Coordinates of C-alpha atoms and ligand atoms in Angstrom, one line a residue:
X1 CA -21.1 -15.6 20.8
X2 CA -17.7 -14.5 22.3
X3 CA -17.4 -10.8 22.7
X4 CA -15.4 -9.1 19.8
X5 CA -12.2 -7.3 20.6
X6 CA -12.1 -3.9 18.8
X7 CA -9.2 -1.6 17.9
X8 CA -8.3 0.7 20.8
X9 CA -10.2 4.0 20.8
X10 CA -8.3 6.7 19.0
X11 CA -6.3 4.3 16.9
X12 CA -7.1 3.0 13.4
X13 CA -6.3 0.0 11.2
X14 CA -4.9 1.1 7.9
X15 CA -6.6 -1.3 5.5
X16 CA -5.1 -2.6 2.2
X17 CA -7.3 -0.2 0.2
X18 CA -5.7 2.8 2.0
X19 CA -2.1 1.6 1.8
X20 CA -1.5 3.0 -1.8
X21 CA -2.3 6.5 -0.5
X22 CA 0.0 6.1 2.4
X23 CA 2.8 4.8 0.2
X24 CA 2.2 7.7 -2.2
X25 CA 2.7 10.2 0.6
X26 CA 5.7 8.4 1.9
X27 CA 7.4 8.1 -1.5
X28 CA 6.7 11.7 -2.4
X29 CA 8.0 12.9 1.0
X30 CA 11.2 10.9 0.7
X31 CA 11.9 12.2 -2.8
X32 CA 11.3 15.9 -1.8
X33 CA 13.1 15.6 1.5
X34 CA 16.1 14.2 -0.3
X35 CA 16.0 17.1 -2.8
X36 CA 16.2 19.4 0.2
X37 CA 19.2 17.6 1.6
X38 CA 17.5 15.8 4.5
X39 CA 18.5 12.3 5.7
X40 CA 16.2 9.8 7.5
X41 CA 16.6 9.1 11.1
X42 CA 14.7 6.4 13.1
X43 CA 14.4 6.6 16.9
X44 CA 12.6 4.3 19.4
X45 CA 8.8 4.5 19.9
X46 CA 9.4 5.1 23.6
X47 CA 11.8 7.2 25.6
X48 CA 12.5 8.0 29.2
X49 CA 9.5 10.1 30.4
X50 CA 11.8 12.8 31.7
X51 CA 12.9 13.5 28.1
X52 CA 9.4 14.7 27.2
X53 CA 8.9 16.5 30.5
X54 CA 12.1 18.4 30.2
X55 CA 11.7 19.4 26.5
X56 CA 8.0 19.9 25.8
X57 CA 7.4 21.7 29.1
X58 CA 6.0 20.5 32.5
X59 CA 2.9 22.6 32.0
X60 CA 2.2 21.8 28.4
X61 CA -1.0 19.8 27.7
X62 CA 1.0 17.1 25.9
X63 CA 2.9 16.4 29.2
X64 CA 0.2 17.0 31.8
X65 CA -2.7 15.3 30.0
X66 CA -1.5 13.3 27.0
X67 CA 1.6 11.4 27.8
X68 CA 1.1 7.6 27.5
X69 CA 3.4 6.2 30.1
X70 CA 4.4 2.6 30.2
X71 CA 3.8 0.7 33.4
X72 CA 7.2 -0.2 34.9
X73 CA 8.1 -2.4 37.9
X74 CA 11.1 -0.3 38.7
X75 CA 11.3 2.8 40.7
X76 CA 13.0 4.7 37.9
X77 CA 11.3 7.7 36.1
X78 CA 9.7 5.3 33.7
X79 CA 9.1 5.3 30.0
X80 CA 6.5 7.0 27.8
X81 CA 5.4 6.5 24.2
X82 CA 6.7 9.4 22.1
X83 CA 4.1 12.1 21.6
X84 CA 6.2 13.8 18.9
X85 CA 9.5 13.5 17.2
X86 CA 11.6 16.6 18.1
X87 CA 12.6 15.6 21.7
X88 CA 13.8 12.1 20.5
X89 CA 15.7 13.6 17.6
X90 CA 17.5 16.1 19.9
X91 CA 18.2 13.3 22.4
X92 CA 19.8 11.2 19.6
X93 CA 21.7 14.2 18.2
X94 CA 23.3 14.8 21.6
X95 CA 23.9 11.1 22.4
X96 CA 25.5 10.4 19.0
X97 CA 27.5 13.7 18.9
X98 CA 26.2 14.5 15.5
X99 CA 27.5 18.1 16.0
X100 CA 31.0 16.6 15.6
X101 CA 30.1 14.9 12.4
X102 CA 28.5 17.6 10.4
X103 CA 28.0 21.4 10.7
X104 CA 24.3 21.2 10.0
X105 CA 22.3 17.9 10.6
X106 CA 19.3 17.9 8.3
X107 CA 17.2 15.0 9.6
X108 CA 13.7 13.7 8.7
X109 CA 11.4 11.1 10.2
X110 CA 8.2 9.3 9.3
X111 CA 6.3 7.4 11.9
X112 CA 3.7 6.9 14.5
X113 CA 3.3 9.2 17.5
X114 CA 1.1 8.7 20.6
X115 CA -1.0 11.1 22.6
X116 CA -3.7 10.2 25.1
X117 CA -6.1 12.7 23.8
X118 CA -9.9 12.7 23.6
X119 CA -10.4 11.2 20.1
X120 CA -12.4 13.2 17.5
X121 CA -12.2 13.8 13.8
X122 CA -8.5 14.5 13.0
X123 CA -7.5 13.8 16.6
X124 CA -6.2 10.4 17.3
X125 CA -4.2 8.6 20.1
X126 CA -1.9 7.0 17.5
X127 CA -1.2 9.2 14.5
X128 CA 1.6 9.6 12.1
X129 CA 4.0 12.5 11.4
X130 CA 6.4 13.5 8.7
X131 CA 8.9 15.7 10.4
X132 CA 12.2 17.5 9.8
X133 CA 14.7 18.9 12.2
X134 CA 17.7 21.0 11.0
X135 CA 20.2 21.2 13.9
X136 CA 23.6 22.7 14.0
X137 CA 25.8 25.4 15.5
X138 CA 25.1 28.8 14.0
X139 CA 22.1 27.5 12.0
X140 CA 20.0 30.6 13.1
X141 CA 19.9 32.0 9.6
X142 CA 16.6 33.5 8.4
X143 CA 17.0 31.7 5.1
X144 CA 17.0 28.4 6.8
X145 CA 13.8 29.3 8.6
X146 CA 12.3 30.2 5.3
X147 CA 13.5 27.1 3.6
X148 CA 12.0 24.8 6.3
X149 CA 8.7 26.6 6.0
X150 CA 8.8 26.4 2.2
X151 CA 9.6 22.7 2.4
X152 CA 6.5 22.0 4.4
X153 CA 4.4 23.9 1.9
X154 CA 6.1 22.1 -1.0
X155 CA 5.3 18.8 0.6
X156 CA 1.7 19.6 1.0
X157 CA 1.4 20.9 -2.6
X158 CA 3.1 17.7 -3.9
X159 CA 0.5 15.6 -2.0
X160 CA -2.2 17.5 -4.0
X161 CA -3.3 20.1 -1.4
X162 CA -3.6 23.8 -2.1
X163 CA -6.2 25.3 0.2
X164 CA -3.9 25.8 3.1
X165 CA -2.7 28.9 5.0
X166 CA 0.7 29.4 6.6
X167 CA 0.4 31.3 9.9
X168 CA 3.6 32.9 11.1
X169 CA 4.8 34.5 14.3
X170 CA 7.9 35.0 16.3
X171 CA 8.4 34.5 20.1
X172 CA 11.8 36.0 20.1
X173 CA 14.6 34.9 22.4
X174 CA 13.8 33.3 25.8
X175 CA 14.0 36.7 27.5
X176 CA 11.6 38.1 24.8
X177 CA 9.3 35.2 25.7
X178 CA 9.4 36.2 29.3
X179 CA 8.5 39.7 28.3
X180 CA 5.6 38.3 26.3
X181 CA 4.4 36.4 29.3
X182 CA 4.6 39.5 31.5
X183 CA 2.7 41.6 28.9
X184 CA 0.0 39.0 28.7
X185 CA -0.3 38.7 32.5
X186 CA -0.7 42.5 32.6
X187 CA -3.4 42.6 30.0
X188 CA -5.2 39.5 31.3
X189 CA -5.1 40.3 35.0
X190 CA -8.3 42.4 35.0
X191 CA -10.1 39.5 33.3
X192 CA -8.7 36.7 35.4
X193 CA -12.0 35.8 37.0
X194 CA -13.7 35.5 33.6
X195 CA -11.2 33.0 32.3
X196 CA -12.0 29.2 32.5
X197 CA -10.6 27.3 35.5
X198 CA -7.9 25.8 33.3
X199 CA -6.7 29.3 32.2
X200 CA -6.8 30.7 35.7
X201 CA -4.3 27.9 36.5
X202 CA -2.3 28.7 33.3
X203 CA -2.1 32.4 34.2
X204 CA 0.7 31.8 36.7
X205 CA 2.2 28.6 35.4
X206 CA 2.3 29.2 31.6
X207 CA 0.2 32.2 30.5
X208 CA 1.1 31.8 26.8
X209 CA -1.1 28.7 26.8
X210 CA -4.2 30.9 27.4
X211 CA -3.9 32.1 23.8
X212 CA -4.6 28.5 22.6
X213 CA -7.7 27.9 24.8
X214 CA -10.7 26.7 22.9
X215 CA -13.2 27.8 25.6
X216 CA -15.7 30.4 24.1
X217 CA -15.3 33.0 26.9
X218 CA -11.5 32.7 26.9
X219 CA -11.4 33.0 23.1
X220 CA -13.5 36.2 23.3
X221 CA -11.1 37.7 25.8
X222 CA -8.1 36.7 23.8
X223 CA -9.6 38.1 20.6
X224 CA -9.6 41.5 22.2
X225 CA -5.9 41.5 23.3
X226 CA -3.6 43.9 21.5
X227 CA -0.3 42.1 21.4
X228 CA 2.0 44.3 19.1
X229 CA 5.7 43.6 19.0
X230 CA 6.9 45.6 22.0
X231 CA 8.0 42.4 23.8
X232 CA 10.6 41.7 21.1
X233 CA 14.3 42.9 21.2
X234 CA 15.5 44.8 18.2
X235 CA 17.6 41.8 17.1
X236 CA 14.5 39.6 17.2
X237 CA 12.5 42.0 15.2
X238 CA 15.2 42.2 12.5
X239 CA 15.5 38.4 12.4
X240 CA 11.7 38.1 11.9
X241 CA 11.8 40.7 9.1
X242 CA 14.5 38.8 7.4
X243 CA 12.6 35.5 7.6
X244 CA 9.6 37.2 6.0
X245 CA 11.8 38.7 3.2
X246 CA 13.3 35.2 2.6
X247 CA 9.7 33.7 2.5
X248 CA 8.7 36.3 -0.1
X249 CA 11.7 35.6 -2.2
X250 CA 10.7 31.9 -2.2
X251 CA 7.1 32.9 -3.1
X252 CA 5.6 31.3 0.1
X253 CA 2.3 33.0 1.0
X254 CA 1.8 33.5 4.8
X255 CA -0.2 35.6 7.3
X256 CA 1.4 37.0 10.4
X257 CA -0.7 35.8 13.4
X258 CA 0.5 37.6 16.5
X259 CA -1.3 35.2 18.8
X260 CA 0.3 32.1 17.5
X261 CA 2.4 30.7 20.3
X262 CA 2.3 26.8 19.8
X263 CA 1.5 24.3 22.5
X264 CA 5.1 23.1 23.2
X265 CA 7.5 25.0 25.4
X266 CA 10.7 24.6 23.4
X267 CA 10.1 27.3 20.8
X268 CA 12.1 30.5 20.4
X269 CA 11.9 33.0 17.5
X270 CA 10.0 31.8 14.4
X271 CA 6.9 29.7 14.9
X272 CA 4.4 28.6 12.2
X273 CA 1.3 26.5 11.8
X274 CA -0.4 25.4 8.6
X275 CA -4.2 25.2 8.6
X276 CA -6.7 23.8 6.1
X277 CA -10.2 25.2 5.8
X278 CA -11.7 21.7 5.0
X279 CA -10.7 20.1 8.3
X280 CA -13.1 21.4 11.0
X281 CA -11.9 22.1 14.5
X282 CA -8.7 20.1 14.3
X283 CA -7.5 22.2 11.3
X284 CA -3.7 22.1 11.7
X285 CA -2.1 20.1 8.9
X286 CA 1.3 20.7 10.5
X287 CA 3.4 23.1 12.5
X288 CA 6.9 23.9 13.7
X289 CA 9.4 26.5 14.5
X290 CA 12.8 27.3 15.8
X291 CA 14.1 25.9 19.1
X292 CA 17.5 27.4 19.8
X293 CA 17.8 26.5 23.5
X294 CA 16.5 22.9 23.5
X295 CA 19.7 21.1 22.6
X296 CA 21.7 22.8 25.4
X297 CA 18.8 22.4 27.9
X298 CA 19.0 18.7 27.3
X299 CA 22.7 18.6 28.1
X300 CA 24.0 19.1 24.5
X301 CA 26.1 21.8 22.9
X302 CA 24.7 25.3 22.3
X303 CA 23.4 24.8 18.8
X304 CA 20.4 26.3 17.0
X305 CA 17.6 24.3 15.5
X306 CA 14.4 24.5 13.4
X307 CA 11.9 22.0 12.3
X308 CA 8.3 21.0 11.7
X309 CA 6.0 18.0 11.6
X310 CA 3.0 17.4 9.3
X311 CA 0.1 15.1 10.4
X312 CA -0.4 12.3 7.9
X313 CA -4.0 11.5 8.9
X314 CA -5.0 15.1 8.6
X315 CA -3.4 15.4 5.2
X316 CA -5.4 12.3 4.1
X317 CA -8.6 13.9 5.5
X318 CA -8.0 17.1 3.6
X319 CA -7.1 15.4 0.3
X320 CA -9.7 15.0 -2.4
X321 CA -11.2 11.5 -2.8
X322 CA -9.7 10.8 -6.3
X323 CA -6.4 8.9 -6.5
X324 CA -7.8 6.4 -4.1
X325 CA -7.6 3.6 -6.7
X326 CA -4.0 4.2 -7.4
X327 CA -1.7 1.2 -6.9
X328 CA -4.3 -1.4 -7.8
X329 CA -3.4 -4.5 -9.7
X330 CA -2.5 -4.4 -13.4
X331 CA -4.3 -7.6 -14.1
X332 CA -6.8 -10.2 -12.7
X333 CA -7.0 -13.6 -14.4
X334 CA -10.1 -15.7 -14.6
X335 CA -10.2 -19.2 -16.0
X336 CA -13.0 -21.6 -16.9
X337 CA -12.0 -24.8 -15.0
X338 CA -9.1 -26.5 -13.3
X339 CA -7.5 -27.7 -16.5
X340 CA -7.3 -24.1 -17.8
X341 CA -6.4 -22.8 -14.4
X342 CA -3.0 -24.6 -14.7
X343 CA -2.2 -22.6 -17.9
X344 CA -3.5 -19.4 -16.3
X345 CA -1.4 -20.0 -13.2
X346 CA 1.7 -20.4 -15.4
X347 CA 0.9 -17.1 -17.3
X348 CA 0.3 -15.4 -13.9
X349 CA 3.7 -16.4 -12.7
X350 CA 5.5 -15.5 -16.0
X351 CA 3.9 -12.0 -15.9
X352 CA 4.8 -11.5 -12.2
X353 CA 8.4 -12.3 -13.1
X354 CA 8.2 -9.6 -15.7
X355 CA 7.1 -7.0 -13.1
X356 CA 3.4 -7.1 -13.8
X357 CA 1.2 -7.0 -10.6
X358 CA -1.5 -9.6 -11.1
X359 CA -3.7 -12.1 -9.2
X360 CA -6.0 -14.9 -10.0
X361 CA -9.2 -16.4 -8.7
X362 CA -8.3 -19.4 -6.6
X363 CA -11.9 -20.5 -6.4
X364 CA -13.2 -22.5 -9.3
X365 CA -16.5 -20.7 -9.4
X366 CA -18.5 -19.6 -12.5
X367 CA -16.8 -17.3 -15.0
X368 CA -19.5 -14.7 -14.0
X369 CA -18.6 -14.8 -10.3
X370 CA -14.9 -14.6 -11.1
X371 CA -15.5 -11.5 -13.3
X372 CA -17.3 -10.0 -10.3
X373 CA -14.2 -10.7 -8.2
X374 CA -12.1 -9.1 -10.9
X375 CA -14.3 -6.0 -10.7
X376 CA -13.8 -5.8 -6.9
X377 CA -10.0 -5.8 -7.2
X378 CA -10.3 -2.7 -9.5
X379 CA -7.5 -4.3 -11.7
X380 CA -6.9 -2.3 -14.9
X381 CA -7.2 -5.4 -17.1
X382 CA -8.9 -8.8 -16.8
X383 CA -7.5 -11.8 -18.7
X384 CA -10.0 -14.5 -19.7
X385 CA -9.2 -18.0 -20.4
X386 CA -12.4 -19.8 -21.5
X387 CA -13.6 -22.4 -23.9
X388 CA -13.4 -20.1 -27.0
X389 CA -9.9 -19.0 -26.1
X390 CA -8.7 -22.6 -25.6
X391 CA -10.0 -23.5 -29.1
X392 CA -8.1 -20.6 -30.7
X393 CA -5.0 -20.9 -28.5
X394 CA -5.4 -17.3 -27.2
X395 CA -6.3 -15.3 -24.1
X396 CA -8.6 -12.3 -24.1
X397 CA -7.6 -9.1 -22.3
X398 CA -10.4 -6.8 -21.3
X399 CA -9.6 -3.2 -20.5
X400 CA -11.8 -2.7 -17.4
X401 CA -12.2 1.1 -18.0
X402 CA -13.1 1.2 -21.7
X403 CA -14.4 -2.4 -22.1
X404 CA -12.1 -2.8 -25.1
X405 CA -11.0 -6.4 -25.8
X406 CA -7.8 -7.8 -27.3
X407 CA -6.7 -11.3 -28.0
X408 CA -3.1 -12.4 -27.6
X409 CA -1.5 -15.8 -28.3
X410 CA -1.4 -17.9 -25.1
X411 CA 2.4 -18.2 -25.1
X412 CA 3.2 -14.6 -26.1
X413 CA 3.8 -13.2 -22.6
X414 CA 6.1 -10.5 -24.1
X415 CA 3.2 -9.1 -26.1
X416 CA 1.0 -9.3 -22.9
X417 CA 3.6 -7.4 -20.9
X418 CA 3.8 -4.7 -23.6
X419 CA 0.0 -4.3 -23.4
X420 CA -0.1 -4.2 -19.6
X421 CA 2.8 -1.7 -19.3
X422 CA 1.0 0.8 -21.6
X423 CA -0.8 3.3 -19.4
Ligands
HAM501 P1 2.4 19.5 16.9 O1 1.8 20.8 16.5 O2 2.2 19.0 18.3 O3 4.0 19.8 16.7 O4 2.1 18.4 15.9 C1 2.3 18.6 14.5 C2 1.2 18.0 13.7 O5 0.9 16.7 14.0 C3 -0.2 18.7 13.9 O6 -0.3 19.9 13.2 C4 -1.2 17.7 13.4 O7 -1.3 17.7 12.0 C5 -0.5 16.4 13.9 N1 -1.1 15.9 15.1 C6 -0.7 16.3 16.4 N2 -1.5 15.7 17.3 C7 -2.3 14.9 16.6 C8 -3.4 14.0 17.0 N3 -3.7 13.7 18.3 N4 -4.0 13.3 16.0 C9 -3.7 13.5 14.7 N5 -2.8 14.4 14.3 C10 -2.1 15.0 15.2 C11 4.9 18.8 17.0 O8 4.7 17.7 17.1 C12 6.4 19.4 16.9 N6 7.3 18.3 17.2 C13 6.7 19.9 15.5 C14 8.1 20.4 15.4 C15 9.1 19.8 14.8 N7 8.5 21.6 15.8 C16 9.8 21.7 15.6 N8 10.2 20.5 15.0

């Protein structure tokens, strides 16, 4: 037997049974994002590696451990699969001079992202994000931060989720962030030898990362830190207060988590993460924040920006099992023999032309086995064309949930459509 080739580790096939749920999420997202004034943008799946190095941070895990680089013959910096959407959107914003076209660009994207992580439940190497980025000069307005956070919560609620928590924090300006790093270094210095090897390295290179470390000893040390808000300037404190007031006015519940710093380097001011209790260790459904310096750091104008991304696979993991059958066929047709199949085939095509989703058994097996096939498709109705029906010139419709049966004249596809369109 030749060896089977399997799907690459950390990736998944999305099988036909699961597609309705994906489509549901995509359709709901598009509707809500349009209501909030966002327009879709699509960027390539890979970019120059330097884009990610310069935006996400040379010391971030995503860059040091998870970038999936493409092998290139040339001596250039090479290309990498996109690990997230923000860097690409900012690259495109600058390249296409979107700042000249509109004062605030409200962009959204839906698509696959790639990170070379160690796969586990809720952590994949190819996963999908629904993300938004609001970019424009002078867009640092606390109400916009609140609107973006409210939008992420609205999306999750519209997908059918409610047991989630919004964690909120502020990093302040880039100089506040530098103060934050100094404060942490001061507090952590006496414990340096007790930190894991990774965190000892992070201490100099990017001390904020230590707050995210999953190592038990590091976590215990981090838990004892008293952070406060002394590292923030008065302006940053006022800005954060206003964001919170705006969130309250929008009825968005949140908790302030002073140790939330996020794993990517581009954030300034507001940061947030949404967790779900049912998810286990990879419990973030989504996350985001403000990144006021990124556009200028990548060679663009000095404009402010704020965004988030939700992870679709994690949303699906957190969703209750029901609604899985959504999007199944309206009708499955079974017919006694080849002569009757011809009539059944004609009805099938008439009904499809009228917008009914239906299918038929293409195998002339027994009626019983065709009925089993109908059961498997989970169609709402089955139409039977057997001997009895032929004699009477009718077809029988069976409601697969209630078992109720109705007969309709063989040529009356209008009546059939009315029955099938009834919910
Ligand atoms: P992130 O926190 O790296 O942020 O990812 C956002 C979400 O993507 C996570 O909360 C999670 O749901 C999902 N996700 C991330 N990695 C994986 C993975 N390996 N497997 C499955 N799901 C995953 C960003 O990507 C930022 N670009 C968000 C943002 C937009 N900030 C501002 N604008």
